[in-house]
Coordinates of C-alpha atoms in Angstrom, one line a residue:
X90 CA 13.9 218.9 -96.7
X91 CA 12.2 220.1 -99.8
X92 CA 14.4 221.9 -102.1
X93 CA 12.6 225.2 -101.8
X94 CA 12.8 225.6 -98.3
X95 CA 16.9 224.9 -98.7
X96 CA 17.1 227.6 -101.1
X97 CA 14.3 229.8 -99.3
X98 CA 16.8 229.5 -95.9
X99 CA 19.7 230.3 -97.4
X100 CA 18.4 232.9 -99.4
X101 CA 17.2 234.6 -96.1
X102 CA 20.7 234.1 -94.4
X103 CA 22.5 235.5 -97.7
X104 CA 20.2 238.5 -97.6
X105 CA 20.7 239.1 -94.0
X106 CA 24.2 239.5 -94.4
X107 CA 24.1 241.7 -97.0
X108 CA 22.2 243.8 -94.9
X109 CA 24.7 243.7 -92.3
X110 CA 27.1 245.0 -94.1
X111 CA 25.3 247.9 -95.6
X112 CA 24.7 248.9 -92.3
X113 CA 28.0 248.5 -91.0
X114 CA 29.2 250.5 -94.5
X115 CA 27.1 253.2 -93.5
X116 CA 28.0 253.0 -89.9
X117 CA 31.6 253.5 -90.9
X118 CA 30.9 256.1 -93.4
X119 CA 28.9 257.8 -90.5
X120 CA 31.7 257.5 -88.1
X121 CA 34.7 259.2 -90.9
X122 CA 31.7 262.1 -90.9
X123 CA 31.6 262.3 -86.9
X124 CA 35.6 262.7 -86.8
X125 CA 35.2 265.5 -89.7
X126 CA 32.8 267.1 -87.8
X127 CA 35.1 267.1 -84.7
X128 CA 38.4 268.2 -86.5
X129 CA 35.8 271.2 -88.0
X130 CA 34.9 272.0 -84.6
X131 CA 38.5 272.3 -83.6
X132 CA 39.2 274.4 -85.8
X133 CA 36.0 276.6 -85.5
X134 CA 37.3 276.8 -81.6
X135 CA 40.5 277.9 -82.6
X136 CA 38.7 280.7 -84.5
X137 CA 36.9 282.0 -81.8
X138 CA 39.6 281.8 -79.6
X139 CA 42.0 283.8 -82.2
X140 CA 39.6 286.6 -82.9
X141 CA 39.2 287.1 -78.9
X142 CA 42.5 287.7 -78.6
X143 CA 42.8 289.6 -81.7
X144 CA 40.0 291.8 -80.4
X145 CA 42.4 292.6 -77.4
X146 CA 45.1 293.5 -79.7
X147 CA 43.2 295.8 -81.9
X148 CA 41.8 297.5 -78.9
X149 CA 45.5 297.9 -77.6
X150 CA 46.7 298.9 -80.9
X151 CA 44.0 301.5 -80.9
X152 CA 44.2 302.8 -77.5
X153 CA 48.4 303.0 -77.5
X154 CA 47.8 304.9 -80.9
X155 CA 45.1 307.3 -79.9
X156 CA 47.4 307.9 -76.6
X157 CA 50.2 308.8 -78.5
X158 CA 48.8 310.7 -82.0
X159 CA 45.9 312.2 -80.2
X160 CA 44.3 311.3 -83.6
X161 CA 39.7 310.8 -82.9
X162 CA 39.7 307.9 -85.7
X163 CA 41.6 305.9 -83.6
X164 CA 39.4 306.3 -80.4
X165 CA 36.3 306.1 -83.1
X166 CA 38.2 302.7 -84.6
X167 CA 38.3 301.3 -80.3
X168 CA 34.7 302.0 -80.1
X169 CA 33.5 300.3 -83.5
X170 CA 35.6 297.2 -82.1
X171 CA 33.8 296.9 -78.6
X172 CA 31.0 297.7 -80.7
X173 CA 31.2 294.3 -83.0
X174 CA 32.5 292.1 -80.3
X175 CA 29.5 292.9 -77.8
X176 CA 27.3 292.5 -80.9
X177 CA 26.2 296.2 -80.9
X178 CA 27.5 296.7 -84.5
X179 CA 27.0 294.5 -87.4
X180 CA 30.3 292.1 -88.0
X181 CA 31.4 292.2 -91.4
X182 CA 31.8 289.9 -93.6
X183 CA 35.3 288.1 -93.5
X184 CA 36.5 289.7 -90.5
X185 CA 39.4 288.8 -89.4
X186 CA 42.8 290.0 -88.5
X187 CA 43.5 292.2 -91.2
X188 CA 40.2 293.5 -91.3
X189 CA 41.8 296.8 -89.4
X190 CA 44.8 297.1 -90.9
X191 CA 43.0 297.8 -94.4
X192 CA 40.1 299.7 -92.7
X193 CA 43.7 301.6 -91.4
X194 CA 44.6 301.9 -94.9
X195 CA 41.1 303.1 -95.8
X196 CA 40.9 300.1 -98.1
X197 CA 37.9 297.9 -95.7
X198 CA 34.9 300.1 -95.2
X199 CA 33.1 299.0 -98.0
X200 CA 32.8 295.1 -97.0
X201 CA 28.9 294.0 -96.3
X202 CA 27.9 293.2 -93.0
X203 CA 26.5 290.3 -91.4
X204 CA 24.2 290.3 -88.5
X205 CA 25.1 291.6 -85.3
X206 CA 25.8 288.7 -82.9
X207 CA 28.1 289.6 -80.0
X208 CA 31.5 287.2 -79.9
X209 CA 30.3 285.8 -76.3
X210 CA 26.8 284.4 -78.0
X211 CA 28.7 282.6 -80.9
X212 CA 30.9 280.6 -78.0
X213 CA 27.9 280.2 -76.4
X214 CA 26.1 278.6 -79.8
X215 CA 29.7 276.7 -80.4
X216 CA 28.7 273.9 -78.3
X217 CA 31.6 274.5 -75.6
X218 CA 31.7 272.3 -72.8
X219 CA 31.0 274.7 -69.3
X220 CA 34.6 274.5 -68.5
X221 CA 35.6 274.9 -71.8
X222 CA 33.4 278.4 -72.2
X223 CA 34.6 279.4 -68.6
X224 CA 38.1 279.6 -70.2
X225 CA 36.8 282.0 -72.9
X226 CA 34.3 283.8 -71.1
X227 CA 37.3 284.4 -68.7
X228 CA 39.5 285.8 -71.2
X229 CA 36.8 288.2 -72.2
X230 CA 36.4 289.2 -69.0
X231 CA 39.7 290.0 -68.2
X232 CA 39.8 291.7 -71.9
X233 CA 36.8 293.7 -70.8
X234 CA 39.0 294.5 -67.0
X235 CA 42.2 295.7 -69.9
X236 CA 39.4 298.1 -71.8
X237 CA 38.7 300.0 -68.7
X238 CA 42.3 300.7 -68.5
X239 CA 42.3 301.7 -71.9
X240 CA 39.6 304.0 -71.8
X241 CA 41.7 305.9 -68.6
X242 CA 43.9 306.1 -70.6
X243 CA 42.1 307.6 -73.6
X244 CA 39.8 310.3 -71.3
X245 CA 43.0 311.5 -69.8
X246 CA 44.7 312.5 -72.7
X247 CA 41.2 314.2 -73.4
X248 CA 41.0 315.4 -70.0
X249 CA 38.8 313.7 -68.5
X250 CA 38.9 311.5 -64.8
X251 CA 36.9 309.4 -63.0
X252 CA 34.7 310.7 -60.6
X253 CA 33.4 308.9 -57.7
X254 CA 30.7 307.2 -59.1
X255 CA 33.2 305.6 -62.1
X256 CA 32.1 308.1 -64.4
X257 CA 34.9 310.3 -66.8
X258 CA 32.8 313.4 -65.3
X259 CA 35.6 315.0 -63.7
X260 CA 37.3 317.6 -66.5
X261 CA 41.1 319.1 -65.6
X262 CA 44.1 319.6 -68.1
X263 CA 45.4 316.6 -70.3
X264 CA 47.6 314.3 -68.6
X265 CA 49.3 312.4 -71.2
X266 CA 52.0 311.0 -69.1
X267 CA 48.9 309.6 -67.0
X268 CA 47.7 307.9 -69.9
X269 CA 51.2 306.7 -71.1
X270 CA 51.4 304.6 -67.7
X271 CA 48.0 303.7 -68.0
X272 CA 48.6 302.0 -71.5
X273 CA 52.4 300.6 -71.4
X274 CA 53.1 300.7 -67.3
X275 CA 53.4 296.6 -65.9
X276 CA 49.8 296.6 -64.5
X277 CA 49.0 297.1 -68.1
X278 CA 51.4 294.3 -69.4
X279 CA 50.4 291.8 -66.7
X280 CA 47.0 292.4 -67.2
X281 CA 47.6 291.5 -71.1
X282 CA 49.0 288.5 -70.1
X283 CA 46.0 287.6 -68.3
X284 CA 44.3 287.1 -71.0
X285 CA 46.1 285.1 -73.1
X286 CA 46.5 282.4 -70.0
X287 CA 42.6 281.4 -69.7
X288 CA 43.0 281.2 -73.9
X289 CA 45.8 278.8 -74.1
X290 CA 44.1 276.6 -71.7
X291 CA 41.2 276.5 -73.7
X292 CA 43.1 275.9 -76.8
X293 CA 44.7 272.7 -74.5
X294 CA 41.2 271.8 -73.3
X295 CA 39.9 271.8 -76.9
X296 CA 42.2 269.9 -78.1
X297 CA 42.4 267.5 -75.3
X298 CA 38.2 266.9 -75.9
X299 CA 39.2 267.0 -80.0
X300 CA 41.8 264.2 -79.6
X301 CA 39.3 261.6 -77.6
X302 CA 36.6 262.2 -79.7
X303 CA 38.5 261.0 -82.9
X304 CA 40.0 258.3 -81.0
X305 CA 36.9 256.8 -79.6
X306 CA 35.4 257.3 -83.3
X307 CA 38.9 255.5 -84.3
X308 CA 38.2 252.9 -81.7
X309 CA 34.1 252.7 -83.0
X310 CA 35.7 252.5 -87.1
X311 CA 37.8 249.3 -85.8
X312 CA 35.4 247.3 -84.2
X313 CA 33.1 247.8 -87.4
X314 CA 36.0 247.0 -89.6
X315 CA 36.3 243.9 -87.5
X316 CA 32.6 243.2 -87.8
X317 CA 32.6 243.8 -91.3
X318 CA 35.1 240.9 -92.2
X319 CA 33.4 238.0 -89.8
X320 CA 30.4 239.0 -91.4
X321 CA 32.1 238.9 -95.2
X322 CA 33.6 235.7 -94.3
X323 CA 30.5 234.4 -92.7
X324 CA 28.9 235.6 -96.2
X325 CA 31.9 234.3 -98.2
X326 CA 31.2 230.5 -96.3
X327 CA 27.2 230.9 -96.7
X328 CA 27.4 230.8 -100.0
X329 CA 30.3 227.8 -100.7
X330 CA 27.7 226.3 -98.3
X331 CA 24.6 227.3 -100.6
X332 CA 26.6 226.5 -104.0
X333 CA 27.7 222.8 -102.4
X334 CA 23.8 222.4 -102.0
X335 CA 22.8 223.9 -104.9
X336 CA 25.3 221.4 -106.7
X337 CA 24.3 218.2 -105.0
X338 CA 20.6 218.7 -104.6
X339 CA 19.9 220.4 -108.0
X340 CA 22.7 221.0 -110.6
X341 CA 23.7 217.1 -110.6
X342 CA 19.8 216.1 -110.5
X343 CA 19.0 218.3 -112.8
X344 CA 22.1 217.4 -115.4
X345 CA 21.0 213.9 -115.4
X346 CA 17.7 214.8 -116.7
X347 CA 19.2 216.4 -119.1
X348 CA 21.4 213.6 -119.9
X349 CA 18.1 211.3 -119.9
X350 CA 16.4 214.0 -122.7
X351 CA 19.5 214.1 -124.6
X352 CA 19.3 209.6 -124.8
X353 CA 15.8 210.1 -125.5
X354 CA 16.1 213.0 -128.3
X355 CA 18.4 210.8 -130.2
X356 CA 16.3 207.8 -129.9
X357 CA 17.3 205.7 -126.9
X358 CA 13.9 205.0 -125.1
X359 CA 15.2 202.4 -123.1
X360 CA 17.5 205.2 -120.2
X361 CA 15.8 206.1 -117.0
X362 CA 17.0 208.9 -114.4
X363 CA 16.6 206.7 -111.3
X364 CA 16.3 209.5 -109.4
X365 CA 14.8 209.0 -105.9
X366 CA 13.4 211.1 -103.3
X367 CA 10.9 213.1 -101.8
X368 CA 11.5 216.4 -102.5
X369 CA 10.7 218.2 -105.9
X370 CA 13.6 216.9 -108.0
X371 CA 12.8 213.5 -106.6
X372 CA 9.6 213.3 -108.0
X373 CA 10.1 214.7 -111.2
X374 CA 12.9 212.5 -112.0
X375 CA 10.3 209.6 -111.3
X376 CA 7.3 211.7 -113.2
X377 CA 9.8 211.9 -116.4
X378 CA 10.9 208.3 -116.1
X379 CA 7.0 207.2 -116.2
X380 CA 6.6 209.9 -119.5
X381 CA 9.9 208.4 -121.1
X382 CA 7.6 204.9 -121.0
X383 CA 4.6 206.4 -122.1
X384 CA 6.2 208.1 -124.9
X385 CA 7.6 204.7 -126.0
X386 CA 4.1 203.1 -126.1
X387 CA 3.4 205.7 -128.6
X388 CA 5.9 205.9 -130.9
X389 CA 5.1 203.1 -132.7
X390 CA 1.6 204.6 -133.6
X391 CA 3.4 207.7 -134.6
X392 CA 5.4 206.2 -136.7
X393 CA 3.0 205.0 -138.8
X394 CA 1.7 208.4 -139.5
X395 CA 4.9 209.9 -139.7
X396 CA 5.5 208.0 -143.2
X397 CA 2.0 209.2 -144.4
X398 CA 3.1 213.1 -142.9
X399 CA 6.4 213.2 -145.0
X400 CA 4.9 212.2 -148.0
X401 CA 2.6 214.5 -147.9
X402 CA 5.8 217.2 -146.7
X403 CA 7.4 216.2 -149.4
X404 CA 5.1 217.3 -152.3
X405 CA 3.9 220.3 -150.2
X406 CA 7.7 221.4 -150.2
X407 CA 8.1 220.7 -153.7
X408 CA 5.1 223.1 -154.6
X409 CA 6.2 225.8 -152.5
X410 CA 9.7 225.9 -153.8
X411 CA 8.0 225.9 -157.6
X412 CA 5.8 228.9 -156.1
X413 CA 9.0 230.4 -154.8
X414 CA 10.6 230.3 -158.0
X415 CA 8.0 231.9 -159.8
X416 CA 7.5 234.7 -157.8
X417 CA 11.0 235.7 -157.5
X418 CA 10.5 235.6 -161.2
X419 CA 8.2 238.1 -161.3
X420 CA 9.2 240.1 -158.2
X421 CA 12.2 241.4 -156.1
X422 CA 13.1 238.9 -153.5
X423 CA 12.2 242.1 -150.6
X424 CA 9.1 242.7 -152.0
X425 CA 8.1 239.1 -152.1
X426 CA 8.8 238.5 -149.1
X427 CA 7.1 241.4 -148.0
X428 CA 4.0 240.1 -149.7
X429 CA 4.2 236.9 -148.4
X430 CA 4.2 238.5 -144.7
X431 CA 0.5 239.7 -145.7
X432 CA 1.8 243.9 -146.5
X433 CA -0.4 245.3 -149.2
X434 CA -0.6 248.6 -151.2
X435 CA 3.3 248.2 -151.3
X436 CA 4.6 252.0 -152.8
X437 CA 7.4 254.4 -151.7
X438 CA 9.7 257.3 -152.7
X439 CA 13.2 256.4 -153.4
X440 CA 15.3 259.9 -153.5
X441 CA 18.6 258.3 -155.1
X442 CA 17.9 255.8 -158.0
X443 CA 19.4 255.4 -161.0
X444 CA 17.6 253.6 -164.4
X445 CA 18.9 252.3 -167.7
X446 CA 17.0 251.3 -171.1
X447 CA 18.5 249.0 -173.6
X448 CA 17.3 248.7 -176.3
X449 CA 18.3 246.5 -179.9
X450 CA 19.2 248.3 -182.8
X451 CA 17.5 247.0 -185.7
X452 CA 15.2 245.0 -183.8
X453 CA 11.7 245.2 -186.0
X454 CA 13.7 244.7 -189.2
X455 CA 15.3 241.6 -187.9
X456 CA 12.3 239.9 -186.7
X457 CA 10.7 240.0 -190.2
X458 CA 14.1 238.6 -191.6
X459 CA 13.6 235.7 -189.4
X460 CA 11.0 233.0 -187.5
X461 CA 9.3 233.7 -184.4
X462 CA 11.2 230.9 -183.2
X463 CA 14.6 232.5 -184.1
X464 CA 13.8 235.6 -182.8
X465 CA 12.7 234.2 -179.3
X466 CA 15.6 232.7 -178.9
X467 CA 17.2 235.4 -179.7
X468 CA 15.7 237.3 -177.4
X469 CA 16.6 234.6 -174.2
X470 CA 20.3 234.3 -174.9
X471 CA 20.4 238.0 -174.6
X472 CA 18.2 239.0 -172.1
X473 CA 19.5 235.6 -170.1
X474 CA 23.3 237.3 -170.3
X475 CA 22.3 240.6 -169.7
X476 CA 20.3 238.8 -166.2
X477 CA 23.3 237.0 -165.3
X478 CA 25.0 240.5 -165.0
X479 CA 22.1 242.3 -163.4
X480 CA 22.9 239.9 -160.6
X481 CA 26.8 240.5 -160.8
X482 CA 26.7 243.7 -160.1
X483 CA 23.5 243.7 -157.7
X484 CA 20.8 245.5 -159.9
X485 CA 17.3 244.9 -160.1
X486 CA 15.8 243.8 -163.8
X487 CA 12.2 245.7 -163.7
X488 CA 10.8 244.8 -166.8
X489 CA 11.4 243.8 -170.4
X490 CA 9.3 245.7 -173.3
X491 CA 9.8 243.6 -176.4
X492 CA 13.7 244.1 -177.0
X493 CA 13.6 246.9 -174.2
X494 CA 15.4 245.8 -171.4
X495 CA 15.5 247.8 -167.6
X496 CA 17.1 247.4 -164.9
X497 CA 17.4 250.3 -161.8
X498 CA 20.1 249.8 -158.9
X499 CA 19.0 251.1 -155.8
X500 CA 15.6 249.7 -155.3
X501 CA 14.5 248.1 -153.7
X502 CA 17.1 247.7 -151.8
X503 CA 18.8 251.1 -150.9
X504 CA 22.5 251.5 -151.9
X505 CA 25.0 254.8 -151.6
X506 CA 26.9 253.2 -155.0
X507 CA 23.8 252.6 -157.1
X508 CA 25.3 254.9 -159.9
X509 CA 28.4 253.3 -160.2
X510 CA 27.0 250.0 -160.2
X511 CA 24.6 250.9 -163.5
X512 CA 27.4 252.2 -164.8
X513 CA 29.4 248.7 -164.7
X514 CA 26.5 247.0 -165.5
X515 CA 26.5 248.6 -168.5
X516 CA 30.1 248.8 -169.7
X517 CA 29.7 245.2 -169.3
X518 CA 26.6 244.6 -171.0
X519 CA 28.0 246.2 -173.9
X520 CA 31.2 244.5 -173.9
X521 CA 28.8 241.0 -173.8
X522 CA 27.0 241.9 -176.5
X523 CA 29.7 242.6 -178.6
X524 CA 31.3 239.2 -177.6
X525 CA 27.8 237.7 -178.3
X526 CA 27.4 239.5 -181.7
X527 CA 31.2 238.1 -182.8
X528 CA 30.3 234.1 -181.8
X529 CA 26.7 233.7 -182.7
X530 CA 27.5 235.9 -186.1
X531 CA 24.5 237.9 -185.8
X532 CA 24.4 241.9 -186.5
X533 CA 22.8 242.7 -183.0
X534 CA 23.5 245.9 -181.5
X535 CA 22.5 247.7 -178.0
X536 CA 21.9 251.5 -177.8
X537 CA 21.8 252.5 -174.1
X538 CA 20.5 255.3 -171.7
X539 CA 20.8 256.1 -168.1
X540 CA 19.4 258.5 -165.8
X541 CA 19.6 259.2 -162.2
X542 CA 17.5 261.5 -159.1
X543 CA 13.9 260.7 -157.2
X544 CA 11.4 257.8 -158.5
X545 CA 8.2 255.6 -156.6
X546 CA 8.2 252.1 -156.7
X547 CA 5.7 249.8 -155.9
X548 CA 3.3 247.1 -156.7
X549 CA 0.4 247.3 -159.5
X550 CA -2.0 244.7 -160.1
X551 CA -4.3 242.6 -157.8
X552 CA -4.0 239.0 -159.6
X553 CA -1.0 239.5 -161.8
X554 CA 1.5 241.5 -159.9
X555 CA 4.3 243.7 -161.4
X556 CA 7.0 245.5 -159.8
X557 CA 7.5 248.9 -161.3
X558 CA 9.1 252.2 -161.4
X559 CA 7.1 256.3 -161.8
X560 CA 8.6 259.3 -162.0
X561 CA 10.3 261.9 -164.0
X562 CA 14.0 259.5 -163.8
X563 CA 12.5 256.7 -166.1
X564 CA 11.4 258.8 -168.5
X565 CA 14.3 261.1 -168.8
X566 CA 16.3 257.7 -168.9
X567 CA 14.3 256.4 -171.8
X568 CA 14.7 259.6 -173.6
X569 CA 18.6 258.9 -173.3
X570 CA 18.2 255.7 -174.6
X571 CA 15.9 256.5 -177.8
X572 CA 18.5 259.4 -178.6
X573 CA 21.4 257.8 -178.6
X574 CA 23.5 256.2 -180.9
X575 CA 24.2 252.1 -181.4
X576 CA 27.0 250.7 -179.4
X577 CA 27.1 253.8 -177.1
X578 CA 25.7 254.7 -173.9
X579 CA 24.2 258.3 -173.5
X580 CA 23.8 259.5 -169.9
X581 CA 23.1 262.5 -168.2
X582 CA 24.8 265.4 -166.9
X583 CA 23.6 264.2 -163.2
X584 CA 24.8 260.9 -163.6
X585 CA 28.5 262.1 -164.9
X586 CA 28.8 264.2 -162.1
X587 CA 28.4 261.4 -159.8
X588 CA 30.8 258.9 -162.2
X589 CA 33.1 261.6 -163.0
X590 CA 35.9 260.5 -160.6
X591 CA 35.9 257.4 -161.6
X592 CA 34.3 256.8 -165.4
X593 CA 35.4 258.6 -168.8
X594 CA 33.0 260.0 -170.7
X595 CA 32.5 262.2 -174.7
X596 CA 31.0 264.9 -174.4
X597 CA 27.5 265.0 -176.5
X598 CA 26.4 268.2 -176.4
X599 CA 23.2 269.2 -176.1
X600 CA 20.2 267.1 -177.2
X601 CA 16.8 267.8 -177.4
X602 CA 14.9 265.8 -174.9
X603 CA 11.0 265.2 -175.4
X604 CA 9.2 266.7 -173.0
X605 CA 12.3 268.7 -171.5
X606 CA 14.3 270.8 -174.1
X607 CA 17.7 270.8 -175.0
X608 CA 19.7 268.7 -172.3
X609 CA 23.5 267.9 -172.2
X610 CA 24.6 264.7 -172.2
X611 CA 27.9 262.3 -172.3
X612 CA 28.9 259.5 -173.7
X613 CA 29.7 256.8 -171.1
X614 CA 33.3 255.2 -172.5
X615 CA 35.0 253.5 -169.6
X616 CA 36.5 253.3 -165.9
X617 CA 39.6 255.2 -165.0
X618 CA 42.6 253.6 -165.1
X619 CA 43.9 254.8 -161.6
X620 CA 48.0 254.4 -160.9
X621 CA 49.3 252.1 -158.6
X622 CA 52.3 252.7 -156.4
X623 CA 54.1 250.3 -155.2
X624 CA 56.9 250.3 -152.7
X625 CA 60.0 248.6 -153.2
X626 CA 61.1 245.8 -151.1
X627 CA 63.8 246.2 -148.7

C-alpha cells in the first residue's frame, strides 16, 4: 500500500475520533446543564408552592386582624392580596414574604410593579406535570373555599350576611362574636390545614420527578464518561499504531537517505540506499541511487573546471577585499554597507551628537622649518595614534583638514554615551600627544574643542564620496577649538552639563564666539575620581 493512502487512513481514523470526543464533551457539558436546569426548576416549584401558601397566611393574618381591630386597611390590605394572586393587580417587584409586613410598616408601597399575571397562570407556565398542578391548583382551591370564610367573617363585623342568593345583601347589627368563630372556630383550622396537605404532596411529587431526572442525567454523564475513555484509548492506540508506521515505512527510509546524502556530501560516491519497493519511498530510494551514479560520471568533468573557477575566485576575492579596504577608508562601515546594498541620496538628522576639532599648535611655522617629507610623517604618526583611539573608544574620524583632525561619536551609529565617549577620546588624545611630544622630541602641541546638540549627516559627491557632518554643532565646535588655548580642551556649557557628573572641568568664562556672541565655556581637565567602598571580609 502506497504510503499516502497509510497516512491518508489513519489520518481519517485520528480525525474521527477526535470528533467523537468533542461530541461526547459537549454531550456531557449538555447533560451538567440539563441537571442545572432541573435543580433550578425545583427550586422555582418550591417558590410557587411557598408564596401559595404564604398568600393564605397573609389573607388569615389580614382577616383575623380586621376581625379583631375593626381597622379598613386591613380589609383594603385582604383585597389587594386576592387582587395580585388572581392577577387583577400588578405583582411587585420582589414579592415575597415580607413584602406585607413592611407594606404593614408603611415601608413597601413604593416598590415597581411587574405585570399582572395571576399565581395559577405562572404554575400553569412552570411546566408542572397534570398531577403535579392538580396538587397546586387544589391548594388554591381550597385557599379560595378558606377566603369565603374569611370574608363572613369580615361582612359580619360590618354587618353584613348572606342572603339567599350568596350575596352579603342582608344588613343587621355587627356580630363580632359571629365573625370570631368564623375566623379561629375548628372548621376554620381544619380547613387551613387543608391546604397545606395538597402542598406537601406537591413538594414530595416535585421532588420525587427532581431526583429521577438528575439520576437518569447521572446515569446519561456515566455512560458518556465510559464512551469517552474507549474512545481516548482507541485514539491513544491509533496513534502508537500510526507512529509504528510512520517509523517503519518513512522515518527509517527516510534517515537512510539522509545517511546516503551525508556519504555523498563528504565525498563517498561509491554508498547506495538499496531501498526497495513500490510505494513512494521505494522508488525514490532507487531514483536517488541512479542520480548518486550520475553525479559520479560527472564529477570528473567538474573537476576540471573547478581548478580553473577557484583561480579565478581567488583573485576576484583578493580585489574585493582591496575594494573593501578602501572604502571603509573613506567611509563609515554603516554607510558602506548601505551603499553597497544600492541606497542613494544617503542624509539624515541626528538630534544628539557631539564633535571635536584638533588642531596643531604651531603647525604652519613648523612645516617651513622642515621637509615635506618630515612633515608628512609627521602628520601619519599622529593622525595614525589619534585613529587607533577613535576606534578605542568607538568614535567616528570624519575628516582631516591639513593638521585639523574630527572625529563625532554618535553617528552614524546612534549612542545614549556619545558625550562621554568624546570626552575620553580626548583626555586620551591629549595625554598621547604629550607622550608622543616627550619620545619623538618634537614641540607638537594639540588645542581642542567640543561641542554637542542636532547635526545632518550624509553623503556628498557622485565619483569621490565623502562622509560629512552640517549644522550649527560643527561650527560652534570649531569655534571652541580656534579659541582655545594649547594643551587644553575648551567645551561648551551643553556639553559640561552632560559630563558634569562625571568629568572636572575650569571654568573659562565667557568667550566671544564668531557668529554667536559671548558664550561660556569650560576647560575639560579630567574624570572624577569616584570612592570605592569596600566591605570587610568576615
Amino acid at each position: 500500500m502506497r504510503v499516502r493512502t497509510i497516512l491518508i487512513l489513519l489520518l481519517a481514523v485520528q480525525l474521527s475520533l477526535v470528533a467523537i470526543l468533542i461530541c461526547l464533551a459537549v454531550a456531557m457539558q449538555q447533560t451538567q446543564l440539563d441537571a442545572e436546569d432541573a435543580e433550578e426548576t425545583r427550586f422555582a416549584s418550591y417558590k410557587l408552592a411557598d408564596e401559595l401558601r404564604q398568600s393564605s397566611d397573609d389573607l388569615t393574618r389580614f382577616a383575623r386582624t380586621f376581625v379583631a381591630t375593626g381597622e379598613a386597611k386591613y380589609q383594603q390590605f385582604f383585597q389587594d392580596t386576592l387582587s395580585i394572586r388572581d392577577g387583577d393587580a400588578p405583582r411587585p417587584e420582589g414579592y415575597d414574604g415580607i413584602y406585607w409586613d413592611l407594606v404593614i410598616a408603611g415601608l413597601g408601597k413604593d416598590w415597581p410593579n411587574g405585570p399582572s399575571v395571576s399565581l395559577r397562570n405562572r404554575m400553569l407556565a412552570a411546566g408542572f406535570t397534570n398531577a403535579e398542578f392538580d396538587k397546586l391548583n387544589e391548594a388554591q382551591n381550597r385557599s379560595d373555599t378558606l377566603v369565603r370564610l374569611e370574608n363572613v367573617a369580615m361582612n359580619a363585623v360590618q354587618g353584613r350576611f348572606l342572603d339567599v342568593n350568596g350575596d352579603f345583601t342582608r344588613e343587621a347589627p355587627p356580630d363580632r362574636d359571629l365573625a370570631i368563630s368564623q375566623v379561629y372556630g375548628e372548621k376554620y383550622h381544619n380547613a387551613k390545614a387543608n391546604i397545606m396537605e395538597p402542598i406537601r404532596e406537591f413538594m414530595h411529587m416535585i421532588e420525587q420527578r427532581t431526583h429521577a431526572q438528575v439520576a437518569a442525567l447521572n446515569d446519561t454523564e456515566q455512560m458518556l464518561k465510559v464512551i469517552d475513555i474507549t474512545a481516548a484509548i482507541i485514539l491513544l492506540l491509533s496513534t502508537i499504531v500510526s507512529v509504528v508506521l510512520i517509523r517503519s515505512r518513512l522515518l527509517r527510509p527516510i534517515e537512510r537517505l539522509a545517511e546516503v546524502a551525508d556519504h555523498v556530501s563528504a565525498g563517498d560516491m561509491k554508498v547506495r540506499s538499496n531501498l526497495r519497493g513500490t510505494d513512494e519511498i521505494g522508488q525514490f530510494g532507487q531514483t536517488f541511487d541512479s542520480m548518486i551514479t550520475s553525479v559520479n560520471q560527472h564529477l570528473d568533468e567538474v573537476e576540471s573546471a573547478r581548478s580553473t573557477l577557484a583561480e579565478q575566485a581567488v583573485s576576484l576575492e583578493e580585489e574585493r577585499q582591496r575594494s573593501e579596504h578602501l572604502l571603509l577608508n573613506v567611509l563609515p562601515a554603516t554607510i558602506a554597507d548601505r551603499l553597497k546594498g544600492g541606497e542613494e541620496g544617503i542624509a539624515e538628522a541626528f538630534p544628539e551628537v557631539s564633535v571635536l576639532f584638533s588642531d596643531i599648535v604651531g603647525f604652519t611655522k613648523m612645516s617651513a622649518r622642515v621637509g615635506a617629507k618630515q612633515v608628512v610623517d609627521m602628520l601619519n604618526e599622529v593622525f595614525g595614534l589619534l585613529d587607533e583611539l577613535a576606534v578605542k573608544h568607538g568614535v567616528e574620524k570624519i575628516k582631516t583638514i591639513g593638521d585639523c583632525y574630527m572625529v563625532a561619536a554618535g553617528v552614524p551609529d546612534r549612542s545614549p554615551t556619545h558625550t562621554q565617549q568624546i570626552a575620553a577620546f580626548s583626555l586620551e588624545m591629549q595625554a598621547t600627544i604629550k607622550d608622543y611630544a616627550a619620545k619623538s622630541g618634537r614641540d607638537i602641541n594639540m588645542r581642542t574643542g567640543i561641542h554637542t546638540g542636532t547635526v545632518v549627516a550624509g553623503i556628498v559627491g557622485t565619483t569621490k564620496f565623502s562622509y560629512d557632518l552640517w549644522g550649527d554643532v560643527v561650527n560652534i565646535a570649531s569655534r571652541m577649538e580656534s579659541t582655545g588655548e594649547p594643551g587644553q580642551i575648551q567645551v561648551s556649557d551643553a556639553v559640561r552639563v552632560r559630563l558634569q557628573d562625571d568629568f572636572n572641568f575650569d571654568d573659562r568664562g565667557e568667550v566671544e564666539i564668531r557668529g554667536k556672541g559671548p558664550m561660556r565655556t569650560w576647560y575639560l581637565t579630567g574624570r572624577v575620581e569616584h570612592e570605592s567602598h569596600t566591605e570587610p571580609l568576615g
